[in-house]
Amino acid sequence: MPSASANTKSAKAGGILAGIMGILSSRPLTYGYANARAHGLYSQLLDDELTKQMLAAPSTDALVEVLERTSYKEDLVALSINFKGDELIELAAGRQFARFAAQLLAICPKPDKAVLQALLSRWDAHNLKVVLLARRQKEPFEKVAPYLVLAGSRKEDELKEICSAPNAEEVLRLMRLATADSSMPGLLRVSSYAEAERFRKLILSIDKAPSMQPILDEFDRLAYRMSAGAAAAYKSGGGHVPALVMRIADEKNLSTALRLSEAGAKPDDIRSYLVPGGMVSDSKWIALLASGGIPGLVAHLDSRLGWKSALEEYTKHPSSANLEVALAQASAKKSVRIFHHSQMSLGVIVGAMLLKEQEMSNIRKIVRAKSLRLPIAEIEKMLVQVR
């Protein structure tokens, strides 16, 4: 006859097994529809043949004609009433990505929406930087509208109001700064009274400060901190999603460190420009730059983050621009792997979003490079495959 202890152990084992089976059986119900829709949306991404046709297009009008044979047609036709040429394509690319992101948010399981919203807050940061710089330079909102990507929580009308605000006090009011315990979603959620005061002072100084850089950097820090917090709180998707979020932060910090180092900045001066949320801490970035410079940093990151091919490219051709392209290519490959190999998880949805984001970047690179009359071979080097 089994002992009481044996029965207890058996009951515990049975409970654990039942819990595991419950989780496994619920995943198809939670993610089945969302993942199927994400795969459907991914199938609409531009393939290699269309990219080649875009590169070969002899004019902007010809490039528009190529894109009108794709899912971009709706945006191009709607926007062509008010925009032409490069602006039309740039704005259509941003609108297409924003709609793609909204579709992913709509199908994303409710407990996981915070992760997607946090990642999209990077575009809130981008948009706020664009309109504040336009306001400082007294540029009309219409001139910068093509460079906005309305995939975050801020709507176009809100951004237009901020751009045309008569004074810094009105800008601060329109920003709608929120405390950490607020239920309001979005980028501007501060963690303490001291942080709120520091942010208010930065905003109130935007008309008189010699440089806008401190407030622009603050938007980036808030966005990456929001992404890091959401990823850390995420439990149901294995290691893929948190690892992707950390990779995005590390890529930005590496790009920042390289560009500032190339400009002659000292390691300690770089610290304030780094964003949170990566695998490499601020202090580690500074220590690596101080001890081994760029070569030491490259050697460390090669083994730490798996960026071997990208870092080899930088070693051959020491240029931050070349490295950024190589990093984007490495990240796109990783996103493609996660997208195709993740089963019933948020990784599929996040992977689709990051790949669509990269497609938007590719289109904008082609438009801008063609306006500069760069050779096709040079443009190809800047592009990142997403299919």
mmCIF file of C-alpha atoms in Angstrom:
data_model
loop_
_atom_site.group_PDB
_atom_site.id
_atom_site.type_symbol
_atom_site.label_atom_id
_atom_site.label_comp_id
_atom_site.label_asym_id
_atom_site.label_seq_id
_atom_site.Cartn_x
_atom_site.Cartn_y
_atom_site.Cartn_z
ATOM 1 C CA MET A 1 0.000 0.000 0.000
ATOM 2 C CA PRO A 2 1.516 3.361 -1.021
ATOM 3 C CA SER A 3 2.582 5.622 1.803
ATOM 4 C CA ALA A 4 1.010 9.039 2.450
ATOM 5 C CA SER A 5 4.283 10.638 1.312
ATOM 6 C CA ALA A 6 4.208 8.752 -1.977
ATOM 7 C CA ASN A 7 0.601 9.742 -2.539
ATOM 8 C CA THR A 8 1.480 13.400 -1.892
ATOM 9 C CA LYS A 9 4.375 13.302 -4.361
ATOM 10 C CA SER A 10 2.180 11.584 -6.934
ATOM 11 C CA ALA A 11 -0.519 14.216 -6.477
ATOM 12 C CA LYS A 12 2.033 17.036 -6.902
ATOM 13 C CA ALA A 13 3.465 15.430 -10.038
ATOM 14 C CA GLY A 14 -0.026 15.012 -11.416
ATOM 15 C CA GLY A 15 -0.816 18.650 -10.672
ATOM 16 C CA ILE A 16 2.335 19.866 -12.422
ATOM 17 C CA LEU A 17 1.638 17.657 -15.441
ATOM 18 C CA ALA A 18 -1.945 18.881 -15.598
ATOM 19 C CA GLY A 19 -0.726 22.487 -15.477
ATOM 20 C CA ILE A 20 1.738 21.888 -18.302
ATOM 21 C CA MET A 21 -0.895 20.149 -20.411
ATOM 22 C CA GLY A 22 -3.298 22.997 -19.727
ATOM 23 C CA ILE A 23 -0.774 25.567 -20.938
ATOM 24 C CA LEU A 24 0.037 23.528 -24.051
ATOM 25 C CA SER A 25 -3.587 22.976 -24.921
ATOM 26 C CA SER A 26 -4.447 26.656 -24.461
ATOM 27 C CA ARG A 27 -1.692 27.952 -26.761
ATOM 28 C CA PRO A 28 -3.464 26.963 -30.012
ATOM 29 C CA LEU A 29 -6.599 28.679 -28.731
ATOM 30 C CA THR A 30 -4.651 31.801 -27.714
ATOM 31 C CA TYR A 31 -2.280 32.117 -30.671
ATOM 32 C CA GLY A 32 -3.702 29.969 -33.480
ATOM 33 C CA TYR A 33 -5.812 32.665 -35.141
ATOM 34 C CA ALA A 34 -3.331 35.492 -34.447
ATOM 35 C CA ASN A 35 -0.381 33.538 -35.853
ATOM 36 C CA ALA A 36 -2.350 32.503 -38.946
ATOM 37 C CA ARG A 37 -3.279 36.144 -39.604
ATOM 38 C CA ALA A 38 0.330 37.239 -39.034
ATOM 39 C CA HIS A 39 1.489 34.715 -41.639
ATOM 40 C CA GLY A 40 -1.135 36.051 -44.029
ATOM 41 C CA LEU A 41 0.085 39.614 -43.538
ATOM 42 C CA TYR A 42 3.711 38.518 -43.913
ATOM 43 C CA SER A 43 2.886 36.963 -47.305
ATOM 44 C CA GLN A 44 2.115 40.481 -48.587
ATOM 45 C CA LEU A 45 5.668 41.717 -47.973
ATOM 46 C CA LEU A 46 7.610 42.648 -51.106
ATOM 47 C CA ASP A 47 9.607 39.775 -52.579
ATOM 48 C CA ASP A 48 13.026 39.871 -54.301
ATOM 49 C CA GLU A 49 11.556 40.300 -57.784
ATOM 50 C CA LEU A 50 9.568 43.394 -56.802
ATOM 51 C CA THR A 51 12.608 44.844 -55.058
ATOM 52 C CA LYS A 52 14.625 44.386 -58.262
ATOM 53 C CA GLN A 53 11.900 46.139 -60.237
ATOM 54 C CA MET A 54 11.972 49.046 -57.789
ATOM 55 C CA LEU A 55 15.748 49.323 -58.139
ATOM 56 C CA ALA A 56 15.491 49.271 -61.932
ATOM 57 C CA ALA A 57 12.740 51.928 -62.055
ATOM 58 C CA PRO A 58 14.131 54.846 -64.107
ATOM 59 C CA SER A 59 12.053 57.524 -62.372
ATOM 60 C CA THR A 60 9.952 58.221 -59.298
ATOM 61 C CA ASP A 61 6.783 57.806 -61.351
ATOM 62 C CA ALA A 62 7.988 54.395 -62.512
ATOM 63 C CA LEU A 63 8.734 53.449 -58.908
ATOM 64 C CA VAL A 64 5.186 54.444 -57.938
ATOM 65 C CA GLU A 65 3.852 52.247 -60.758
ATOM 66 C CA VAL A 66 5.769 49.253 -59.379
ATOM 67 C CA LEU A 67 4.404 49.809 -55.878
ATOM 68 C CA GLU A 68 0.867 50.267 -57.197
ATOM 69 C CA ARG A 69 0.952 46.581 -58.169
ATOM 70 C CA THR A 70 1.326 45.691 -54.495
ATOM 71 C CA SER A 71 -0.526 46.237 -51.219
ATOM 72 C CA TYR A 72 0.774 49.838 -51.296
ATOM 73 C CA LYS A 73 -1.710 50.794 -54.023
ATOM 74 C CA GLU A 74 -4.458 51.884 -51.614
ATOM 75 C CA ASP A 75 -2.196 54.343 -49.785
ATOM 76 C CA LEU A 76 -0.544 55.651 -52.956
ATOM 77 C CA VAL A 77 -3.884 56.374 -54.626
ATOM 78 C CA ALA A 78 -5.381 58.026 -51.525
ATOM 79 C CA LEU A 79 -2.329 60.201 -50.899
ATOM 80 C CA SER A 80 -1.659 61.148 -54.530
ATOM 81 C CA ILE A 81 -4.277 63.922 -54.284
ATOM 82 C CA ASN A 82 -1.997 65.973 -52.029
ATOM 83 C CA PHE A 83 1.482 64.473 -52.493
ATOM 84 C CA LYS A 84 3.743 63.666 -55.437
ATOM 85 C CA GLY A 85 7.142 62.118 -56.093
ATOM 86 C CA ASP A 86 9.418 61.089 -53.244
ATOM 87 C CA GLU A 87 7.071 62.489 -50.586
ATOM 88 C CA LEU A 88 4.200 60.368 -51.895
ATOM 89 C CA ILE A 89 6.231 57.160 -51.608
ATOM 90 C CA GLU A 90 7.692 57.993 -48.191
ATOM 91 C CA LEU A 91 4.305 58.866 -46.759
ATOM 92 C CA ALA A 92 2.667 55.773 -48.284
ATOM 93 C CA ALA A 93 5.383 53.557 -46.794
ATOM 94 C CA GLY A 94 4.805 55.033 -43.335
ATOM 95 C CA ARG A 95 1.026 54.747 -43.586
ATOM 96 C CA GLN A 96 1.248 51.168 -44.808
ATOM 97 C CA PHE A 97 3.451 50.182 -41.862
ATOM 98 C CA ALA A 98 1.150 51.973 -39.418
ATOM 99 C CA ARG A 99 -1.861 50.070 -40.734
ATOM 100 C CA PHE A 100 0.084 46.787 -40.679
ATOM 101 C CA ALA A 101 1.023 47.426 -37.030
ATOM 102 C CA ALA A 102 -2.597 48.291 -36.173
ATOM 103 C CA GLN A 103 -3.731 44.997 -37.698
ATOM 104 C CA LEU A 104 -1.190 43.088 -35.628
ATOM 105 C CA LEU A 105 -2.292 44.915 -32.482
ATOM 106 C CA ALA A 106 -5.920 44.052 -33.222
ATOM 107 C CA ILE A 107 -5.205 40.310 -33.512
ATOM 108 C CA CYS A 108 -2.616 40.145 -30.717
ATOM 109 C CA PRO A 109 -3.849 38.276 -27.596
ATOM 110 C CA LYS A 110 -4.792 40.843 -24.955
ATOM 111 C CA PRO A 111 -2.153 39.839 -22.343
ATOM 112 C CA ASP A 112 0.600 40.388 -24.946
ATOM 113 C CA LYS A 113 -0.512 43.718 -26.415
ATOM 114 C CA ALA A 114 1.688 45.659 -23.987
ATOM 115 C CA VAL A 115 4.834 44.218 -25.587
ATOM 116 C CA LEU A 116 3.768 45.235 -29.092
ATOM 117 C CA GLN A 117 2.658 48.688 -27.903
ATOM 118 C CA ALA A 118 5.985 49.164 -26.137
ATOM 119 C CA LEU A 119 7.951 48.288 -29.268
ATOM 120 C CA LEU A 120 5.811 50.672 -31.301
ATOM 121 C CA SER A 121 6.489 53.463 -28.797
ATOM 122 C CA ARG A 122 9.823 53.904 -30.617
ATOM 123 C CA TRP A 123 7.756 55.506 -33.379
ATOM 124 C CA ASP A 124 6.090 57.834 -30.879
ATOM 125 C CA ALA A 125 9.609 58.934 -29.939
ATOM 126 C CA HIS A 126 10.525 59.374 -33.603
ATOM 127 C CA ASN A 127 7.401 61.411 -34.367
ATOM 128 C CA LEU A 128 7.772 63.692 -31.344
ATOM 129 C CA LYS A 129 11.379 64.397 -32.299
ATOM 130 C CA VAL A 130 10.353 65.239 -35.870
ATOM 131 C CA VAL A 131 7.597 67.692 -34.882
ATOM 132 C CA LEU A 132 9.617 69.382 -32.124
ATOM 133 C CA LEU A 133 12.530 69.932 -34.502
ATOM 134 C CA ALA A 134 10.105 71.284 -37.118
ATOM 135 C CA ARG A 135 8.584 73.606 -34.515
ATOM 136 C CA ARG A 136 12.010 74.846 -33.437
ATOM 137 C CA GLN A 137 12.933 75.570 -37.067
ATOM 138 C CA LYS A 138 9.488 77.125 -37.707
ATOM 139 C CA GLU A 139 8.710 74.606 -40.442
ATOM 140 C CA PRO A 140 5.039 73.941 -41.270
ATOM 141 C CA PHE A 141 3.662 70.567 -40.207
ATOM 142 C CA GLU A 142 2.853 69.667 -43.818
ATOM 143 C CA LYS A 143 6.533 69.776 -44.709
ATOM 144 C CA VAL A 144 7.482 67.086 -42.176
ATOM 145 C CA ALA A 145 4.321 64.973 -42.426
ATOM 146 C CA PRO A 146 5.893 62.497 -44.919
ATOM 147 C CA TYR A 147 8.568 61.626 -42.362
ATOM 148 C CA LEU A 148 6.114 60.627 -39.618
ATOM 149 C CA VAL A 149 5.275 56.985 -38.955
ATOM 150 C CA LEU A 150 1.903 56.903 -37.210
ATOM 151 C CA ALA A 151 2.307 53.440 -35.726
ATOM 152 C CA GLY A 152 2.476 54.519 -32.074
ATOM 153 C CA SER A 153 -0.214 55.870 -29.778
ATOM 154 C CA ARG A 154 0.023 59.505 -30.980
ATOM 155 C CA LYS A 155 -2.407 60.488 -33.717
ATOM 156 C CA GLU A 156 -1.602 62.869 -36.565
ATOM 157 C CA ASP A 157 -3.854 65.628 -35.206
ATOM 158 C CA GLU A 158 -2.068 65.524 -31.833
ATOM 159 C CA LEU A 159 1.330 65.810 -33.492
ATOM 160 C CA LYS A 160 0.116 68.710 -35.642
ATOM 161 C CA GLU A 161 -1.052 70.549 -32.514
ATOM 162 C CA ILE A 162 2.340 70.052 -30.856
ATOM 163 C CA CYS A 163 4.136 71.259 -33.991
ATOM 164 C CA SER A 164 2.115 74.496 -34.071
ATOM 165 C CA ALA A 165 1.914 75.096 -30.296
ATOM 166 C CA PRO A 166 2.547 78.809 -29.535
ATOM 167 C CA ASN A 167 4.791 78.220 -26.516
ATOM 168 C CA ALA A 168 6.589 75.555 -24.476
ATOM 169 C CA GLU A 169 3.869 75.513 -21.806
ATOM 170 C CA GLU A 170 1.321 74.474 -24.427
ATOM 171 C CA VAL A 171 3.711 71.816 -25.758
ATOM 172 C CA LEU A 172 3.981 70.360 -22.259
ATOM 173 C CA ARG A 173 0.194 70.315 -21.871
ATOM 174 C CA LEU A 174 -0.261 68.570 -25.215
ATOM 175 C CA MET A 175 2.397 65.992 -24.344
ATOM 176 C CA ARG A 176 0.147 64.623 -21.549
ATOM 177 C CA LEU A 177 2.901 63.475 -19.218
ATOM 178 C CA ALA A 178 1.702 60.504 -17.132
ATOM 179 C CA THR A 179 2.857 58.881 -13.898
ATOM 180 C CA ALA A 180 3.894 55.238 -13.719
ATOM 181 C CA ASP A 181 0.629 54.198 -12.058
ATOM 182 C CA SER A 182 -1.511 55.899 -14.712
ATOM 183 C CA SER A 183 -3.685 53.726 -16.939
ATOM 184 C CA MET A 184 -2.963 55.952 -19.941
ATOM 185 C CA PRO A 185 -0.946 54.038 -22.557
ATOM 186 C CA GLY A 186 1.918 55.622 -24.404
ATOM 187 C CA LEU A 187 5.486 56.790 -24.257
ATOM 188 C CA LEU A 188 5.520 59.573 -21.655
ATOM 189 C CA ARG A 189 5.130 57.594 -18.435
ATOM 190 C CA VAL A 190 7.636 58.720 -15.815
ATOM 191 C CA SER A 191 8.689 56.587 -12.871
ATOM 192 C CA SER A 192 9.023 59.243 -10.186
ATOM 193 C CA TYR A 193 8.305 62.835 -9.237
ATOM 194 C CA ALA A 194 11.982 63.693 -9.780
ATOM 195 C CA GLU A 195 11.899 62.288 -13.301
ATOM 196 C CA ALA A 196 8.685 64.180 -14.042
ATOM 197 C CA GLU A 197 10.282 67.441 -12.898
ATOM 198 C CA ARG A 198 13.369 66.829 -15.015
ATOM 199 C CA PHE A 199 11.213 66.103 -18.072
ATOM 200 C CA ARG A 200 9.074 69.225 -17.496
ATOM 201 C CA LYS A 201 12.183 71.402 -17.287
ATOM 202 C CA LEU A 202 13.491 69.945 -20.537
ATOM 203 C CA ILE A 203 10.212 70.631 -22.354
ATOM 204 C CA LEU A 204 9.822 74.135 -20.916
ATOM 205 C CA SER A 205 13.325 75.004 -22.132
ATOM 206 C CA ILE A 206 12.851 73.922 -25.764
ATOM 207 C CA ASP A 207 12.413 77.487 -27.068
ATOM 208 C CA LYS A 208 15.493 78.859 -25.299
ATOM 209 C CA ALA A 209 17.914 75.945 -24.885
ATOM 210 C CA PRO A 210 20.985 76.102 -27.166
ATOM 211 C CA SER A 211 20.411 72.484 -28.187
ATOM 212 C CA MET A 212 17.376 70.212 -28.561
ATOM 213 C CA GLN A 213 19.518 67.105 -28.113
ATOM 214 C CA PRO A 214 18.775 66.496 -24.402
ATOM 215 C CA ILE A 215 15.004 66.242 -24.941
ATOM 216 C CA LEU A 216 15.434 64.210 -28.150
ATOM 217 C CA ASP A 217 17.609 61.726 -26.261
ATOM 218 C CA GLU A 218 15.026 61.600 -23.458
ATOM 219 C CA PHE A 219 12.352 60.359 -25.865
ATOM 220 C CA ASP A 220 14.625 57.511 -26.942
ATOM 221 C CA ARG A 221 15.387 56.538 -23.341
ATOM 222 C CA LEU A 222 11.697 56.473 -22.429
ATOM 223 C CA ALA A 223 10.836 54.334 -25.464
ATOM 224 C CA TYR A 224 13.565 51.765 -24.885
ATOM 225 C CA ARG A 225 12.860 51.618 -21.161
ATOM 226 C CA MET A 226 9.195 50.987 -21.951
ATOM 227 C CA SER A 227 10.162 48.166 -24.339
ATOM 228 C CA ALA A 228 12.561 46.645 -21.820
ATOM 229 C CA GLY A 229 9.949 46.730 -19.049
ATOM 230 C CA ALA A 230 7.280 45.114 -21.209
ATOM 231 C CA ALA A 231 9.672 42.395 -22.391
ATOM 232 C CA ALA A 232 10.834 41.668 -18.835
ATOM 233 C CA ALA A 233 7.237 41.252 -17.706
ATOM 234 C CA TYR A 234 6.421 38.956 -20.628
ATOM 235 C CA LYS A 235 6.288 35.315 -19.562
ATOM 236 C CA SER A 236 4.506 33.249 -22.182
ATOM 237 C CA GLY A 237 6.740 33.444 -25.253
ATOM 238 C CA GLY A 238 9.973 31.807 -24.244
ATOM 239 C CA GLY A 239 13.232 33.642 -24.789
ATOM 240 C CA HIS A 240 12.580 34.919 -28.320
ATOM 241 C CA VAL A 241 10.723 38.151 -27.612
ATOM 242 C CA PRO A 242 12.865 39.448 -24.704
ATOM 243 C CA ALA A 243 15.992 38.561 -26.696
ATOM 244 C CA LEU A 244 14.722 40.498 -29.723
ATOM 245 C CA VAL A 245 13.957 43.551 -27.587
ATOM 246 C CA MET A 246 17.418 43.464 -26.000
ATOM 247 C CA ARG A 247 19.005 43.071 -29.436
ATOM 248 C CA ILE A 248 17.254 46.204 -30.734
ATOM 249 C CA ALA A 249 18.606 48.235 -27.788
ATOM 250 C CA ASP A 250 22.118 46.815 -28.180
ATOM 251 C CA GLU A 251 22.109 47.645 -31.902
ATOM 252 C CA LYS A 252 21.146 51.243 -31.211
ATOM 253 C CA ASN A 253 23.814 51.585 -28.531
ATOM 254 C CA LEU A 254 26.494 50.094 -30.762
ATOM 255 C CA SER A 255 25.558 52.476 -33.572
ATOM 256 C CA THR A 256 25.588 55.415 -31.139
ATOM 257 C CA ALA A 257 28.949 54.408 -29.650
ATOM 258 C CA LEU A 258 30.555 54.029 -33.066
ATOM 259 C CA ARG A 259 29.240 57.297 -34.471
ATOM 260 C CA LEU A 260 30.240 59.311 -31.416
ATOM 261 C CA SER A 261 33.653 57.618 -31.275
ATOM 262 C CA GLU A 262 34.207 58.443 -34.951
ATOM 263 C CA ALA A 263 33.325 62.059 -34.102
ATOM 264 C CA GLY A 264 35.995 62.105 -31.391
ATOM 265 C CA ALA A 265 33.796 61.752 -28.285
ATOM 266 C CA LYS A 266 35.427 60.321 -25.157
ATOM 267 C CA PRO A 267 33.937 57.147 -23.584
ATOM 268 C CA ASP A 268 32.494 58.945 -20.545
ATOM 269 C CA ASP A 269 30.778 61.484 -22.817
ATOM 270 C CA ILE A 270 28.956 58.680 -24.636
ATOM 271 C CA ARG A 271 27.176 57.330 -21.532
ATOM 272 C CA SER A 272 24.338 59.877 -21.608
ATOM 273 C CA TYR A 273 23.443 58.896 -25.169
ATOM 274 C CA LEU A 274 22.958 55.176 -24.445
ATOM 275 C CA VAL A 275 19.482 53.679 -24.092
ATOM 276 C CA PRO A 276 18.396 51.070 -21.514
ATOM 277 C CA GLY A 277 17.190 47.534 -22.156
ATOM 278 C CA GLY A 278 20.123 45.847 -23.871
ATOM 279 C CA MET A 279 22.210 42.870 -22.867
ATOM 280 C CA VAL A 280 25.279 45.107 -22.475
ATOM 281 C CA SER A 281 25.053 47.573 -19.575
ATOM 282 C CA ASP A 282 26.012 51.253 -19.779
ATOM 283 C CA SER A 283 29.069 50.675 -17.610
ATOM 284 C CA LYS A 284 30.183 47.766 -19.823
ATOM 285 C CA TRP A 285 29.914 49.879 -22.971
ATOM 286 C CA ILE A 286 32.061 52.583 -21.398
ATOM 287 C CA ALA A 287 34.601 50.104 -19.987
ATOM 288 C CA LEU A 288 35.010 48.403 -23.372
ATOM 289 C CA LEU A 289 35.457 51.708 -25.190
ATOM 290 C CA ALA A 290 37.926 52.947 -22.584
ATOM 291 C CA SER A 291 40.044 49.785 -22.494
ATOM 292 C CA GLY A 292 40.121 48.586 -26.081
ATOM 293 C CA GLY A 293 38.496 51.276 -28.149
ATOM 294 C CA ILE A 294 36.468 50.171 -31.144
ATOM 295 C CA PRO A 295 38.567 46.999 -31.820
ATOM 296 C CA GLY A 296 38.064 45.824 -28.219
ATOM 297 C CA LEU A 297 34.354 46.578 -28.388
ATOM 298 C CA VAL A 298 34.018 44.636 -31.647
ATOM 299 C CA ALA A 299 35.899 41.622 -30.256
ATOM 300 C CA HIS A 300 33.730 41.500 -27.123
ATOM 301 C CA LEU A 301 30.417 41.828 -28.936
ATOM 302 C CA ASP A 302 31.403 39.155 -31.438
ATOM 303 C CA SER A 303 31.316 36.501 -28.722
ATOM 304 C CA ARG A 304 28.613 38.089 -26.559
ATOM 305 C CA LEU A 305 25.855 38.889 -29.043
ATOM 306 C CA GLY A 306 26.473 36.678 -32.054
ATOM 307 C CA TRP A 307 27.111 39.511 -34.501
ATOM 308 C CA LYS A 308 30.106 37.830 -36.095
ATOM 309 C CA SER A 309 29.303 38.494 -39.762
ATOM 310 C CA ALA A 310 28.339 42.117 -39.129
ATOM 311 C CA LEU A 311 31.422 42.793 -37.055
ATOM 312 C CA GLU A 312 33.673 41.095 -39.610
ATOM 313 C CA GLU A 313 32.268 43.490 -42.193
ATOM 314 C CA TYR A 314 33.114 46.439 -39.927
ATOM 315 C CA THR A 315 36.661 45.126 -39.434
ATOM 316 C CA LYS A 316 37.147 45.047 -43.231
ATOM 317 C CA HIS A 317 35.424 48.375 -43.867
ATOM 318 C CA PRO A 318 35.483 50.536 -40.676
ATOM 319 C CA SER A 319 32.379 52.644 -41.191
ATOM 320 C CA SER A 320 29.423 53.010 -38.837
ATOM 321 C CA ALA A 321 27.076 53.227 -41.848
ATOM 322 C CA ASN A 322 28.322 49.891 -43.213
ATOM 323 C CA LEU A 323 28.013 48.288 -39.787
ATOM 324 C CA GLU A 324 24.447 49.521 -39.314
ATOM 325 C CA VAL A 325 23.417 47.894 -42.597
ATOM 326 C CA ALA A 326 25.181 44.660 -41.640
ATOM 327 C CA LEU A 327 23.480 44.651 -38.224
ATOM 328 C CA ALA A 328 20.086 45.258 -39.808
ATOM 329 C CA GLN A 329 20.693 42.340 -42.164
ATOM 330 C CA ALA A 330 21.675 40.078 -39.266
ATOM 331 C CA SER A 331 18.608 41.116 -37.271
ATOM 332 C CA ALA A 332 16.299 40.586 -40.240
ATOM 333 C CA LYS A 333 17.642 37.039 -40.647
ATOM 334 C CA LYS A 334 17.013 36.402 -36.966
ATOM 335 C CA SER A 335 13.485 37.831 -37.208
ATOM 336 C CA VAL A 336 12.782 35.605 -40.220
ATOM 337 C CA ARG A 337 13.984 32.531 -38.292
ATOM 338 C CA ILE A 338 11.871 33.418 -35.268
ATOM 339 C CA PHE A 339 8.865 34.148 -37.467
ATOM 340 C CA HIS A 340 9.054 30.791 -39.230
ATOM 341 C CA HIS A 341 10.138 28.601 -36.321
ATOM 342 C CA SER A 342 8.141 30.028 -33.414
ATOM 343 C CA GLN A 343 5.049 27.939 -32.789
ATOM 344 C CA MET A 344 1.932 29.473 -31.277
ATOM 345 C CA SER A 345 3.609 32.454 -29.669
ATOM 346 C CA LEU A 346 4.012 36.218 -29.666
ATOM 347 C CA GLY A 347 7.333 35.707 -31.479
ATOM 348 C CA VAL A 348 5.453 35.243 -34.771
ATOM 349 C CA ILE A 349 3.610 38.560 -34.342
ATOM 350 C CA VAL A 350 6.681 40.516 -33.242
ATOM 351 C CA GLY A 351 8.750 38.975 -36.038
ATOM 352 C CA ALA A 352 6.172 40.032 -38.638
ATOM 353 C CA MET A 353 6.126 43.580 -37.267
ATOM 354 C CA LEU A 354 9.921 43.953 -37.300
ATOM 355 C CA LEU A 355 10.154 42.602 -40.857
ATOM 356 C CA LYS A 356 7.472 45.001 -42.111
ATOM 357 C CA GLU A 357 9.339 47.804 -40.361
ATOM 358 C CA GLN A 358 12.453 46.799 -42.275
ATOM 359 C CA GLU A 359 10.539 46.750 -45.552
ATOM 360 C CA MET A 360 9.469 50.347 -44.923
ATOM 361 C CA SER A 361 13.102 51.227 -44.304
ATOM 362 C CA ASN A 362 14.131 49.539 -47.574
ATOM 363 C CA ILE A 363 11.585 51.528 -49.594
ATOM 364 C CA ARG A 364 12.731 54.801 -48.058
ATOM 365 C CA LYS A 365 16.376 53.923 -48.717
ATOM 366 C CA ILE A 366 15.608 53.253 -52.389
ATOM 367 C CA VAL A 367 13.697 56.537 -52.768
ATOM 368 C CA ARG A 368 16.386 58.645 -51.117
ATOM 369 C CA ALA A 369 19.278 56.876 -52.840
ATOM 370 C CA LYS A 370 17.658 57.309 -56.259
ATOM 371 C CA SER A 371 17.136 61.006 -55.574
ATOM 372 C CA LEU A 372 20.908 61.181 -54.992
ATOM 373 C CA ARG A 373 21.476 59.241 -58.233
ATOM 374 C CA LEU A 374 23.395 56.461 -56.512
ATOM 375 C CA PRO A 375 24.229 53.398 -58.648
ATOM 376 C CA ILE A 376 21.944 50.375 -58.243
ATOM 377 C CA ALA A 377 24.847 48.297 -56.910
ATOM 378 C CA GLU A 378 25.385 50.809 -54.100
ATOM 379 C CA ILE A 379 21.691 50.880 -53.210
ATOM 380 C CA GLU A 380 21.550 47.070 -53.093
ATOM 381 C CA LYS A 381 24.246 47.036 -50.400
ATOM 382 C CA MET A 382 22.010 49.127 -48.133
ATOM 383 C CA LEU A 383 18.942 46.909 -48.410
ATOM 384 C CA VAL A 384 17.880 44.149 -46.024
ATOM 385 C CA GLN A 385 16.053 41.037 -47.208
ATOM 386 C CA VAL A 386 12.761 40.399 -45.413
ATOM 387 C CA ARG A 387 11.417 37.398 -47.356
#
